[in-house]
PDB file of C-alpha atoms in Angstrom:
ATOM      1  CA  MET A   1     -34.592  30.131 -58.279  1.00 53.00           C
ATOM      2  CA  ASP A   2     -33.730  27.313 -56.077  1.00 84.00           C
ATOM      3  CA  HIS A   3     -35.577  27.443 -53.055  1.00 88.00           C
ATOM      4  CA  LEU A   4     -38.901  27.140 -54.877  1.00 91.00           C
ATOM      5  CA  GLU A   5     -37.068  23.848 -56.301  1.00 92.00           C
ATOM      6  CA  ARG A   6     -35.695  22.703 -52.915  1.00 93.00           C
ATOM      7  CA  PHE A   7     -39.501  23.193 -52.175  1.00 95.00           C
ATOM      8  CA  GLU A   8     -41.442  21.823 -54.928  1.00 96.00           C
ATOM      9  CA  ASP A   9     -39.291  18.856 -53.464  1.00 95.00           C
ATOM     10  CA  LEU A  10     -40.232  18.723 -50.061  1.00 95.00           C
ATOM     11  CA  ILE A  11     -43.824  19.028 -50.713  1.00 95.00           C
ATOM     12  CA  SER A  12     -43.772  16.341 -53.165  1.00 95.00           C
ATOM     13  CA  THR A  13     -42.970  13.571 -50.858  1.00 95.00           C
ATOM     14  CA  ILE A  14     -45.976  14.275 -48.063  1.00 92.00           C
ATOM     15  CA  ARG A  15     -48.764  12.435 -49.250  1.00 93.00           C
ATOM     16  CA  VAL A  16     -51.796  12.128 -47.385  1.00 93.00           C
ATOM     17  CA  LYS A  17     -55.034  11.013 -48.315  1.00 95.00           C
ATOM     18  CA  GLY A  18     -57.511  13.460 -49.949  1.00 96.00           C
ATOM     19  CA  VAL A  19     -55.426  15.425 -50.782  1.00 96.00           C
ATOM     20  CA  SER A  20     -53.869  17.569 -53.671  1.00 96.00           C
ATOM     21  CA  GLU A  21     -50.280  17.810 -54.020  1.00 96.00           C
ATOM     22  CA  ASP A  22     -51.056  21.500 -55.644  1.00 96.00           C
ATOM     23  CA  TYR A  23     -52.721  22.110 -52.353  1.00 96.00           C
ATOM     24  CA  LEU A  24     -49.895  21.877 -50.146  1.00 96.00           C
ATOM     25  CA  LEU A  25     -47.799  23.427 -52.262  1.00 96.00           C
ATOM     26  CA  CYS A  26     -50.092  26.641 -51.480  1.00 95.00           C
ATOM     27  CA  LYS A  27     -50.543  26.200 -47.575  1.00 94.00           C
ATOM     28  CA  ILE A  28     -47.523  25.491 -46.835  1.00 96.00           C
ATOM     29  CA  PHE A  29     -45.327  28.390 -48.702  1.00 96.00           C
ATOM     30  CA  ARG A  30     -45.658  31.236 -46.386  1.00 95.00           C
ATOM     31  CA  TYR A  31     -43.721  29.134 -43.702  1.00 96.00           C
ATOM     32  CA  SER A  32     -40.281  28.255 -46.226  1.00 96.00           C
ATOM     33  CA  LEU A  33     -40.146  32.337 -46.321  1.00 95.00           C
ATOM     34  CA  GLY A  34     -37.743  34.553 -44.940  1.00 93.00           C
ATOM     35  CA  ARG A  35     -38.910  37.484 -43.477  1.00 94.00           C
ATOM     36  CA  GLU A  36     -39.356  40.702 -47.298  1.00 93.00           C
ATOM     37  CA  ALA A  37     -40.873  37.200 -48.668  1.00 93.00           C
ATOM     38  CA  LEU A  38     -43.788  36.596 -46.852  1.00 95.00           C
ATOM     39  CA  HIS A  39     -44.424  39.839 -45.653  1.00 96.00           C
ATOM     40  CA  TRP A  40     -44.318  40.560 -50.031  1.00 94.00           C
ATOM     41  CA  LEU A  41     -47.184  37.719 -49.942  1.00 94.00           C
ATOM     42  CA  LYS A  42     -49.209  38.765 -46.522  1.00 95.00           C
ATOM     43  CA  GLN A  43     -49.298  41.990 -48.999  1.00 95.00           C
ATOM     44  CA  LEU A  44     -51.752  40.374 -52.082  1.00 94.00           C
ATOM     45  CA  GLN A  45     -55.288  40.159 -51.630  1.00 93.00           C
ATOM     46  CA  PRO A  46     -56.997  37.460 -50.247  1.00 88.00           C
ATOM     47  CA  GLU A  47     -57.229  34.094 -52.773  1.00 89.00           C
ATOM     48  CA  SER A  48     -55.661  36.351 -55.254  1.00 94.00           C
ATOM     49  CA  LEU A  49     -53.833  33.931 -55.994  1.00 94.00           C
ATOM     50  CA  LYS A  50     -55.490  30.313 -56.646  1.00 93.00           C
ATOM     51  CA  SER A  51     -53.448  28.046 -57.275  1.00 96.00           C
ATOM     52  CA  TRP A  52     -49.582  27.104 -57.049  1.00 96.00           C
ATOM     53  CA  SER A  53     -48.651  28.213 -60.663  1.00 95.00           C
ATOM     54  CA  GLU A  54     -50.211  31.280 -59.918  1.00 96.00           C
ATOM     55  CA  ILE A  55     -47.965  31.195 -56.650  1.00 95.00           C
ATOM     56  CA  LYS A  56     -44.288  30.555 -58.293  1.00 94.00           C
ATOM     57  CA  ASN A  57     -45.041  32.536 -61.167  1.00 91.00           C
ATOM     58  CA  ALA A  58     -46.243  35.902 -58.675  1.00 93.00           C
ATOM     59  CA  PHE A  59     -43.153  35.765 -56.837  1.00 92.00           C
ATOM     60  CA  LEU A  60     -41.001  34.571 -59.814  1.00 89.00           C
ATOM     61  CA  CYS A  61     -41.816  37.762 -60.898  1.00 86.00           C
ATOM     62  CA  ASN A  62     -41.373  39.735 -57.834  1.00 87.00           C
ATOM     63  CA  PHE A  63     -38.674  38.456 -56.936  1.00 83.00           C
ATOM     64  CA  PHE A  64     -36.838  37.185 -60.370  1.00 77.00           C
ATOM     65  CA  ASP A  65     -35.921  40.348 -61.922  1.00 69.00           C
ATOM     66  CA  GLU A  66     -34.558  41.567 -65.080  1.00 67.00           C
ATOM     67  CA  ALA A  67     -31.647  42.865 -64.190  1.00 65.00           C
ATOM     68  CA  ARG A  68     -31.036  39.264 -62.542  1.00 68.00           C
ATOM     69  CA  ALA A  69     -31.684  37.584 -64.496  1.00 68.00           C
ATOM     70  CA  GLU A  70     -28.922  39.155 -67.010  1.00 71.00           C
ATOM     71  CA  ASP A  71     -26.594  38.718 -64.473  1.00 72.00           C
ATOM     72  CA  LEU A  72     -27.057  34.755 -64.798  1.00 70.00           C
ATOM     73  CA  ARG A  73     -26.749  34.446 -69.001  1.00 74.00           C
ATOM     74  CA  SER A  74     -24.084  36.989 -69.059  1.00 76.00           C
ATOM     75  CA  LYS A  75     -22.682  33.969 -66.404  1.00 77.00           C
ATOM     76  CA  ILE A  76     -23.967  31.126 -68.276  1.00 80.00           C
ATOM     77  CA  ALA A  77     -22.681  32.918 -71.597  1.00 82.00           C
ATOM     78  CA  THR A  78     -18.872  33.113 -70.338  1.00 81.00           C
ATOM     79  CA  PHE A  79     -18.463  29.789 -68.602  1.00 77.00           C
ATOM     80  CA  THR A  80     -14.963  28.215 -69.342  1.00 80.00           C
ATOM     81  CA  GLN A  81     -13.776  24.913 -68.271  1.00 79.00           C
ATOM     82  CA  GLU A  82     -10.656  25.245 -66.729  1.00 80.00           C
ATOM     83  CA  PRO A  83      -7.333  22.798 -67.738  1.00 82.00           C
ATOM     84  CA  ALA A  84      -7.924  20.622 -65.430  1.00 81.00           C
ATOM     85  CA  GLU A  85     -11.888  21.024 -64.631  1.00 77.00           C
ATOM     86  CA  SER A  86     -13.463  17.395 -66.546  1.00 77.00           C
ATOM     87  CA  PHE A  87     -16.762  17.907 -69.139  1.00 69.00           C
TER      88      PHE A  87
END
């Protein structure tokens, strides 16, 4: 999820007259991807994802699996504050 947040933050700084942020997100996303993710994106049917929301959701479904989510939930549930650590 961190990659998507950084990418969205970056694109939000770009302003092109007459071009929507959604369009920029969709068109530039492929250039932010590594080998495995780019391969996944290229395997999709052309025009199958028509908005940034659709691309983002498909990306998360493919790369943020339930096992990883469960691992993160477990880590969050066991957070502890060290004695010298500020709140």
